Coordinates of C-alpha atoms and ligand atoms in Angstrom, one line a residue:
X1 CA 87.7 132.9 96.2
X2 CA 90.3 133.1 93.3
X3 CA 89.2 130.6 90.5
X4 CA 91.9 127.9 89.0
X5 CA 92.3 127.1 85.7
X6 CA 90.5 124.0 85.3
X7 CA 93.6 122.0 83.7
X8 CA 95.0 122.7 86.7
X9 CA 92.4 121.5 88.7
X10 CA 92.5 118.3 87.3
X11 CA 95.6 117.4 88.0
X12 CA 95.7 114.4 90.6
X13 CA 98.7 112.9 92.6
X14 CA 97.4 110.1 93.8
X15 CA 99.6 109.2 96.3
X16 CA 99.6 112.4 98.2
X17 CA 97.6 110.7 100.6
X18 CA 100.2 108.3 102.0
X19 CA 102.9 111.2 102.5
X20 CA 99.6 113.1 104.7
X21 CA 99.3 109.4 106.8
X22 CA 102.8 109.0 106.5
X23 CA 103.7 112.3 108.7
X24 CA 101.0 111.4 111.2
X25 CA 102.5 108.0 112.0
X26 CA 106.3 109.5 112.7
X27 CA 104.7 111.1 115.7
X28 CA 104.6 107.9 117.5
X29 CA 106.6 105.4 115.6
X30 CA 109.9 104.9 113.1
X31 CA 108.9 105.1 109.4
X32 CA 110.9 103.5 106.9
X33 CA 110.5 105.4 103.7
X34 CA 110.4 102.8 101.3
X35 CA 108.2 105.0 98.9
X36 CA 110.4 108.0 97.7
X37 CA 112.9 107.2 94.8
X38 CA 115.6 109.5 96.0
X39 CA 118.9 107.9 96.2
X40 CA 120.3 111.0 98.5
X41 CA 117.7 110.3 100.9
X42 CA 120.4 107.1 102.3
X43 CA 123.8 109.7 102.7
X44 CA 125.2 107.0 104.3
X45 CA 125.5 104.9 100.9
X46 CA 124.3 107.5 98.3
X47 CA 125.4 110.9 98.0
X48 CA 126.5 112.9 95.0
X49 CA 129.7 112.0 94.0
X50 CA 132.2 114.7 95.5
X51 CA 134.5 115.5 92.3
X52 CA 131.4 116.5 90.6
X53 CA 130.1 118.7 93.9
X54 CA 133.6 120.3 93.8
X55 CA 132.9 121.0 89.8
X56 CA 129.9 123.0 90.8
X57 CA 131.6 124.6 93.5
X58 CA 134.4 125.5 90.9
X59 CA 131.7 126.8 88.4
X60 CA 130.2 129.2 90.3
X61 CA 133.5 130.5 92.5
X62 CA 134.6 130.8 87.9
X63 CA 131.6 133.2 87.2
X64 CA 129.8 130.8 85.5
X65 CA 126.2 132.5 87.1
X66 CA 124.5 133.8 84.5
X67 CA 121.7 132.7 81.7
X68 CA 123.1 130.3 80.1
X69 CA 122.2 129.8 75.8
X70 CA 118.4 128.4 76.5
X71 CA 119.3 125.2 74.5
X72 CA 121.8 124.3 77.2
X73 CA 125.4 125.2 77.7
X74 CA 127.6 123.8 74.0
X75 CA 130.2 121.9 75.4
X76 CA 127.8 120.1 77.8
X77 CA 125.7 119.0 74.5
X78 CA 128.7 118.6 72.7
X79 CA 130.0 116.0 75.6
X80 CA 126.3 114.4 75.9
X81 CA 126.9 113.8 71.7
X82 CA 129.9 111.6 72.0
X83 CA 128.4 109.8 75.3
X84 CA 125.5 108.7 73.3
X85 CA 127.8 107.6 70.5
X86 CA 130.3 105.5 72.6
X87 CA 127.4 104.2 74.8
X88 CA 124.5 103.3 72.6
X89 CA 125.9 104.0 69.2
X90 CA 123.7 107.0 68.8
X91 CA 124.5 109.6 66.2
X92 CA 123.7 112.9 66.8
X93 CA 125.2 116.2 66.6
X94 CA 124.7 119.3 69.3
X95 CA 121.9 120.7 67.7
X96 CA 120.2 117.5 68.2
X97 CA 120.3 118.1 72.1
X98 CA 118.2 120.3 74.3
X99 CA 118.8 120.5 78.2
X100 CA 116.2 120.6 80.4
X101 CA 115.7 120.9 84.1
X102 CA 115.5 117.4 84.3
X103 CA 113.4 114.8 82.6
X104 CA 109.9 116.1 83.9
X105 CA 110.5 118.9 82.0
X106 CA 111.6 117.3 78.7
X107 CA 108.2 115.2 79.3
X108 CA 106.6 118.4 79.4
X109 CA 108.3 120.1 76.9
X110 CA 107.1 117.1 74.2
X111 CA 103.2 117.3 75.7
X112 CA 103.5 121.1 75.6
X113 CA 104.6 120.6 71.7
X114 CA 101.8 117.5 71.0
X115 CA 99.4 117.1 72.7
X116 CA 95.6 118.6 72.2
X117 CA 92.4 117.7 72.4
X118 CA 91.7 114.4 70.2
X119 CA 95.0 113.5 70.0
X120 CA 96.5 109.9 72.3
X121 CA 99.4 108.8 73.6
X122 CA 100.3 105.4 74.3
X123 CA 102.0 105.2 77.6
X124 CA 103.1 102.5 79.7
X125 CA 100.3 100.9 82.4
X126 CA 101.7 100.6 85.0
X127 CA 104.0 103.6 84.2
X128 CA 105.3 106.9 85.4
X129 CA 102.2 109.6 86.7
X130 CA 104.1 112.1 85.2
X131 CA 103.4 110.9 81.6
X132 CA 99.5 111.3 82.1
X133 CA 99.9 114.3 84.2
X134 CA 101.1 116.4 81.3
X135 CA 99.7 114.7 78.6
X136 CA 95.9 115.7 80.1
X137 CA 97.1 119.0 81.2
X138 CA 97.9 120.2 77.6
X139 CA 94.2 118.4 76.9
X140 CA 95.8 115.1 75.5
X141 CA 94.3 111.7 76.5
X142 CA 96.6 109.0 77.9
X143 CA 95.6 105.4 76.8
X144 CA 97.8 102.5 78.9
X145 CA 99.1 99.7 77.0
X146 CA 99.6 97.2 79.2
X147 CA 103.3 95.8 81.0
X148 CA 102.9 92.2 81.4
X149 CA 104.1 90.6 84.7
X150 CA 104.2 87.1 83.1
X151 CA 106.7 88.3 81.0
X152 CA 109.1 89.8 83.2
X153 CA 106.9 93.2 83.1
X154 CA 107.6 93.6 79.0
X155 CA 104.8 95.3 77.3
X156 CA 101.9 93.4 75.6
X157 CA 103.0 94.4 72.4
X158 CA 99.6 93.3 71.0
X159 CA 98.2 96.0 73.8
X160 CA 99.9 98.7 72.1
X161 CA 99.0 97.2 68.5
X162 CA 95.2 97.2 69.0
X163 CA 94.9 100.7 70.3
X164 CA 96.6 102.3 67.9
X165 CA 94.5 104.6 65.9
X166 CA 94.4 107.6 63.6
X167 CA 94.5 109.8 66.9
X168 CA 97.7 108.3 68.1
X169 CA 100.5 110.6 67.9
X170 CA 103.3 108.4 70.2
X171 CA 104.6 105.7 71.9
X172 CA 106.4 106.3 75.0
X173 CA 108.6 103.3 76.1
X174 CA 110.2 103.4 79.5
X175 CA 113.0 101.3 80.3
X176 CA 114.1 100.3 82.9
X177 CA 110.7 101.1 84.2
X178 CA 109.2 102.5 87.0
X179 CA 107.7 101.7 88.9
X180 CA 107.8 97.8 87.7
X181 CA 111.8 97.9 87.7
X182 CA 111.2 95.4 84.0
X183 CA 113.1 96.2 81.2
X184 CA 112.0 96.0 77.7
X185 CA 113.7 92.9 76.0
X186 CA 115.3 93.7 72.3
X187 CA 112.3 91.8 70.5
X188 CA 110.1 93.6 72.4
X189 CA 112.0 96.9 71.6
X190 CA 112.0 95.8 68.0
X191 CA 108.3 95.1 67.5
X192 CA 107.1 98.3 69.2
X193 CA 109.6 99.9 66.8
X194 CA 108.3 98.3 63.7
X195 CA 104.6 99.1 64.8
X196 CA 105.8 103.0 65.4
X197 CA 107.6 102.6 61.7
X198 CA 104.0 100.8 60.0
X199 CA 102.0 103.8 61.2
X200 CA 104.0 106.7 61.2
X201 CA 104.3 107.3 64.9
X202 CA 106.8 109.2 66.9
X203 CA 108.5 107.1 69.8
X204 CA 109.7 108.8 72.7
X205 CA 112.1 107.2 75.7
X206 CA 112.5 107.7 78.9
X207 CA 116.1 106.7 79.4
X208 CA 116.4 108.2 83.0
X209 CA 117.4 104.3 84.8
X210 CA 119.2 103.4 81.6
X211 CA 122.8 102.9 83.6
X212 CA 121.0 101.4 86.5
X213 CA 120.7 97.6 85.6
X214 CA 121.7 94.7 86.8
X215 CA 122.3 91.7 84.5
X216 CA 122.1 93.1 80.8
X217 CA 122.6 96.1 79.8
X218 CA 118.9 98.1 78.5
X219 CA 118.0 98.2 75.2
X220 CA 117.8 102.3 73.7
X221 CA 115.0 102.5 70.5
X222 CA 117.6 104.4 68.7
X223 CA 120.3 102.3 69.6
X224 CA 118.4 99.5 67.4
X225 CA 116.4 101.1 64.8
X226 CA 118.3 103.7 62.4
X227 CA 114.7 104.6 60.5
X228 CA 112.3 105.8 63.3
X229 CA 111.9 109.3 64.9
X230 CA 112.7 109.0 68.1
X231 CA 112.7 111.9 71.1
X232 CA 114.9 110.4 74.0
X233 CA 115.6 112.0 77.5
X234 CA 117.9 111.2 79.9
X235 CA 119.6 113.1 83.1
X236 CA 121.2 113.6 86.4
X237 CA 119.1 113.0 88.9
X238 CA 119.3 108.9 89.1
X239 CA 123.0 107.9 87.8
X240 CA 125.3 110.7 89.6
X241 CA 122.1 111.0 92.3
X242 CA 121.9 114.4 92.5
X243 CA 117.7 114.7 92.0
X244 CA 118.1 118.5 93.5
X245 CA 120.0 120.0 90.7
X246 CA 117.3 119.5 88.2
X247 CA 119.0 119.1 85.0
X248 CA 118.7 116.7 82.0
X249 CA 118.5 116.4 78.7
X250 CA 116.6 115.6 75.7
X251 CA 117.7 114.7 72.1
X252 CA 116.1 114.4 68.6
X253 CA 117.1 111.4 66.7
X254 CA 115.7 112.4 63.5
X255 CA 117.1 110.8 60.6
X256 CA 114.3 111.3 57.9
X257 CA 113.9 115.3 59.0
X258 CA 110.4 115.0 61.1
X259 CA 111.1 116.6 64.2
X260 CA 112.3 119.7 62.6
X261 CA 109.4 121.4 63.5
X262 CA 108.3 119.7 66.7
X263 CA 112.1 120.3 67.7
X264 CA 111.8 124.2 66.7
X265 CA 108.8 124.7 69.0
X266 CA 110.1 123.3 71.6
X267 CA 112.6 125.7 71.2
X268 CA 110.7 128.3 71.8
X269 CA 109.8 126.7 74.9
X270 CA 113.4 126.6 76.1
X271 CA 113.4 130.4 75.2
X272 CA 110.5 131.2 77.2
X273 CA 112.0 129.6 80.6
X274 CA 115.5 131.0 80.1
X275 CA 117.8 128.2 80.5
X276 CA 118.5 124.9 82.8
X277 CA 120.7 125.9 86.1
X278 CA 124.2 127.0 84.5
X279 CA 126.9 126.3 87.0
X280 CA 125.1 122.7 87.3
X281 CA 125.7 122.7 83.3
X282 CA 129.4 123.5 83.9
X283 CA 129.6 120.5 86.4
X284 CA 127.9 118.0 84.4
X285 CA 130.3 118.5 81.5
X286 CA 133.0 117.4 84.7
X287 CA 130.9 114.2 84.7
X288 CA 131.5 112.9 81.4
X289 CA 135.1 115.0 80.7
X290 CA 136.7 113.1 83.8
X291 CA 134.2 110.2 84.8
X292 CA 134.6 108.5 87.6
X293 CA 132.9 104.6 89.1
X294 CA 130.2 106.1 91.1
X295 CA 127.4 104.7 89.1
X296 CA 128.8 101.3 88.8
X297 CA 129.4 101.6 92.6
X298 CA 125.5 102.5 93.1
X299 CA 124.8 99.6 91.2
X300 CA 126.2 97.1 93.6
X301 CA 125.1 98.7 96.3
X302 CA 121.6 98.6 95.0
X303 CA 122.2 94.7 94.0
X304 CA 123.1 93.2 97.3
X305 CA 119.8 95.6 98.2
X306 CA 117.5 94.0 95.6
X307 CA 118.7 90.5 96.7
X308 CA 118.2 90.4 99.9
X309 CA 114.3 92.2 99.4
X310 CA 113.5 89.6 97.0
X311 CA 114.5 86.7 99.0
X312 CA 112.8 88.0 102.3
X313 CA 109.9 88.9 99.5
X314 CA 109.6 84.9 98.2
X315 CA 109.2 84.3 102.1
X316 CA 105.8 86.5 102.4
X317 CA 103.1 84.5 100.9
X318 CA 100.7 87.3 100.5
X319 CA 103.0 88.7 98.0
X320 CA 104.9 87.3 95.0
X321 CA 107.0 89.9 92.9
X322 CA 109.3 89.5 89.9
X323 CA 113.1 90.4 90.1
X324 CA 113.9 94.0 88.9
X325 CA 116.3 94.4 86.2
X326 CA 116.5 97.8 86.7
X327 CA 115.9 101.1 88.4
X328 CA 115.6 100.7 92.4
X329 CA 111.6 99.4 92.7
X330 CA 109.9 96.3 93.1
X331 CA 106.4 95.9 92.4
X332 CA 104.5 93.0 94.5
X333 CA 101.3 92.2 94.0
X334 CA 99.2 91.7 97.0
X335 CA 97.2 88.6 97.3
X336 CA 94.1 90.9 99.5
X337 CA 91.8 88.3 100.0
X338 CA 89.0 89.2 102.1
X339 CA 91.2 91.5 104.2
X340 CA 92.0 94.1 102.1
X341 CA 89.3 96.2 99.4
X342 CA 92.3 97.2 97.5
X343 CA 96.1 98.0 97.3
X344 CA 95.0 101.1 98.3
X345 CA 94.1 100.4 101.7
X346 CA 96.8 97.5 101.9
X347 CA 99.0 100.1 102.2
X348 CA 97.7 102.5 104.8
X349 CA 96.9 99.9 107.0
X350 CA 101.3 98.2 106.2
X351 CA 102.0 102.3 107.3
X352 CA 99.6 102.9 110.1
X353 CA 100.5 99.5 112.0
X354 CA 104.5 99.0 111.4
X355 CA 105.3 102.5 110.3
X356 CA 106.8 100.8 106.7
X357 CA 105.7 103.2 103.8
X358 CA 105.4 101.9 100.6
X359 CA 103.2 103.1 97.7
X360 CA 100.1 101.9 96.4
X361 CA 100.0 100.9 92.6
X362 CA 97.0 102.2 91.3
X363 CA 98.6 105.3 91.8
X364 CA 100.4 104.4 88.7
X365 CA 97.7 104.6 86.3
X366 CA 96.0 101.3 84.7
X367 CA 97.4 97.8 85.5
X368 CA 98.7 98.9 88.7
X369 CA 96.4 97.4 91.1
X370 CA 96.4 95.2 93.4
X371 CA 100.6 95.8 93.8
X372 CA 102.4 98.3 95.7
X373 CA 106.2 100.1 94.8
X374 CA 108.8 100.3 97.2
X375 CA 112.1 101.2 96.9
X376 CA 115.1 98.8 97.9
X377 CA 117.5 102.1 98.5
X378 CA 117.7 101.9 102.0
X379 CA 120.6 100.1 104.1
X380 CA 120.1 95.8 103.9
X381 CA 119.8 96.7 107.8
X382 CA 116.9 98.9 107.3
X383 CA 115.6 96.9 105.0
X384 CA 115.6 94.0 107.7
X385 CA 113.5 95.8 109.9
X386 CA 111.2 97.0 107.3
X387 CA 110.4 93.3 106.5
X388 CA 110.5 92.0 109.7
X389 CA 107.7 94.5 110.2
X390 CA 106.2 93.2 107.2
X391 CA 106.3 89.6 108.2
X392 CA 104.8 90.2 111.4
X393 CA 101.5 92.2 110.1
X394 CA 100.8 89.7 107.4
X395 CA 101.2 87.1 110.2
X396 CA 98.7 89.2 112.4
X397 CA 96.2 89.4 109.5
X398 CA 96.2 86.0 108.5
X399 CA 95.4 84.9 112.4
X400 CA 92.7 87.8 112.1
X401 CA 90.7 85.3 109.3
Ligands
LIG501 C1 110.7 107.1 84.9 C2 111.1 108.4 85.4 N1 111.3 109.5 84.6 C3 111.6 110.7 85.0 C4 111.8 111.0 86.4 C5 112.2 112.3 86.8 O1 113.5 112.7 86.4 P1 114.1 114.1 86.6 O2 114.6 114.1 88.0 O3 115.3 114.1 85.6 O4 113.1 115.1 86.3 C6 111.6 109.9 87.3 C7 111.8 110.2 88.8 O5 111.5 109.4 89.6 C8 111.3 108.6 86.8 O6 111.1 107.6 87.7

């Protein structure tokens, strides 16, 4: 047998196990995939806007199919540059940007560059897997500070302040957040940013749902605090839904020269993978040269979507959930009782009786029990039958007492 590497090995995805179920059930009966956080999986509302399709197509018809420079193509970073400065008042210049193949691999591009055995980050619980994927696969540890779900799922900020410690090289805020759908309120922003100022740590945002919000706009670290190193990413895949290209981007806001080195290594990563997909490059630029409503269009698709789910949500009384502000998930928590061991088996039995798929929230690291994540993506007519479905097995389990 050939051996793995054992940082491979210990990698987990949790919630593997639902897809496995999940594909066994569609045999007999109708899933409703309320677990994937793919816009383009509902064509029939979300699909990647066509003038920026036709700028791809036109990109590689042009010639543009070749390695592109391995920090990402210059007018693309050049564009990305004034976005950041018109949206969120965020200087930089284009040696401040580094495309990636989307987020995921700025987030490993950063854990590639710091993190080690005896060295923590502070990430959010409940949070994105990825984040502790590759922080323990370059040997880091991963220690949750914890999203409060009294407060509209804002970080404990005293969480974050008590686990600081000599070994802590970063705060990673995420906002909107997944899988919560909370935002991080100014103050909140503020204080973390004050802490990460007091001891000399390096902040790092995950900007990826920062156009999809509903009632006020998100709060970016940089955008707020002009004396803090601060590594932000951002991409494609969400606001102009188009997950499959794999781009994104990541920039260094470095005003007191910190990240010169960290930003030069990672470098060197770029270099080793070549570049990010160049004709998607070439389109992206199309994106912010000639910009066009889709996003804002997503957006109140995805808001007549999160109403309706929330109301027939307040109906269930196994469940109680706080409104999302951004992103496209709502996290319930279950009320399991005696029926249920945990969310974890909550959920497989919600997908073996009705065929609804959701995921279970311990899948997303500490804090995350006893919820589960779905996605409110789906037509308000699919969403009617998912939660008539819903309604009916909680009915059938409460009889069951
Ligand atoms: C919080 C968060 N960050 C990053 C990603 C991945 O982004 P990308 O497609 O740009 O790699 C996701 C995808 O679901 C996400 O939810």
């Amino acid at each position: 047998l050939v051996k793995v590497a054992e940082r491979l090995r210990n990698i987990t995805y949790a919630i593997r196990d639902v897809y496995t179920i999940a594909k066994e059930v569609a045999k007999t009966k109708k899933v409703h995939y309320l677990n994937i956080g793919d816009p383009g999986l509902f064509p029939d509302s979300f699909s990647t806007p066509k003038y920026i399709r036709e700028a791809l197509a036109k990109a590689t018809l042009e010639g543009n199919n070749l390695y592109a420079d391995s920090l990402g193509v210059p007018e693309l970073r050049r564009v990305i540059c004034e976005a950041e400065k018109a949206s969120k008042n965020i200087c930089l210049n284009i040696d401040d940007i580094l495309i990636t193949q989307g987020v995921t691999e700025g987030i490993m591009f950063l854990m590639s560059g710091l993190a080690e055995p005896g060295r923590e980050f502070l990430v959010p619980g409940p949070g994105y897997p990825a984040y502790s994927n590759y922080i323990t696969f370059f040997g880091g540890s991963e220690v949750y500070y914890r999203l409060d779900e009294e407060d509209e799922w804002n970080p404990d900020v005293d969480s974050i302040r008590k686990q600081i410690t000599e070994k802590t090289q970063a705060i990673l805020v995420s906002s909107p957040n997944n899988p919560t759908g909370g935002m991080y309120s100014e103050k909140v922003m503020g204080e973390i940013l004050d802490l990460a100022a007091e001891h000399k740590i390096l902040v790092i945002s995950d900007e990826i749902y920062d156009k999809i919000t509903y009632d006020e706009t998100c709060v970016s670290p940089a955008s707020i605090r002009k004396d803090v190193p601060i590594v932000g990413m951002n991409g494609f895949s969400k606001a102009h839904m188009a997950t499959g290209w794999r781009l994104g981007y990541m920039y260094f806001y470095d005003p007191d020269h910190k990240l010169k080195e960290l930003k030069e290594n990672i470098e060197k990563m770029a270099r080793i993978r070549l570049c990010a997909n160049t004709p998607a490059q070439y389109a992206a630029i199309e994106s912010y040269t000639h910009p066009r409503d889709h996003t804002s269009r997503l957006v109140e698709n995805l808001r007549t979507r999160r109403d309706y789910a929330y109301k027939r949500m307040q109906e269930l009384p196994e469940l109680s959930v706080t409104m999302p502000k951004g992103a496209f998930y709502m996290f319930p928590k279950i009320e399991l009782g005696t029926t249920w061991k945990n969310d974890r088996e909550f959920v497989i039995d919600l997908l073996k009786e009705t065929g609804v798929c959701v995921t279970y929230g311990s899948g997303f690291g500490k804090y995350g029990d006893d919820h589960f994540r779905m996605t409110f993506l789906p037509s308000v007519n699919e969403l009617e039958q998912a939660f008539d479905k819903i309604d009916i097995f909680l009915k059938s389990r409460r009889q069951n007492k």
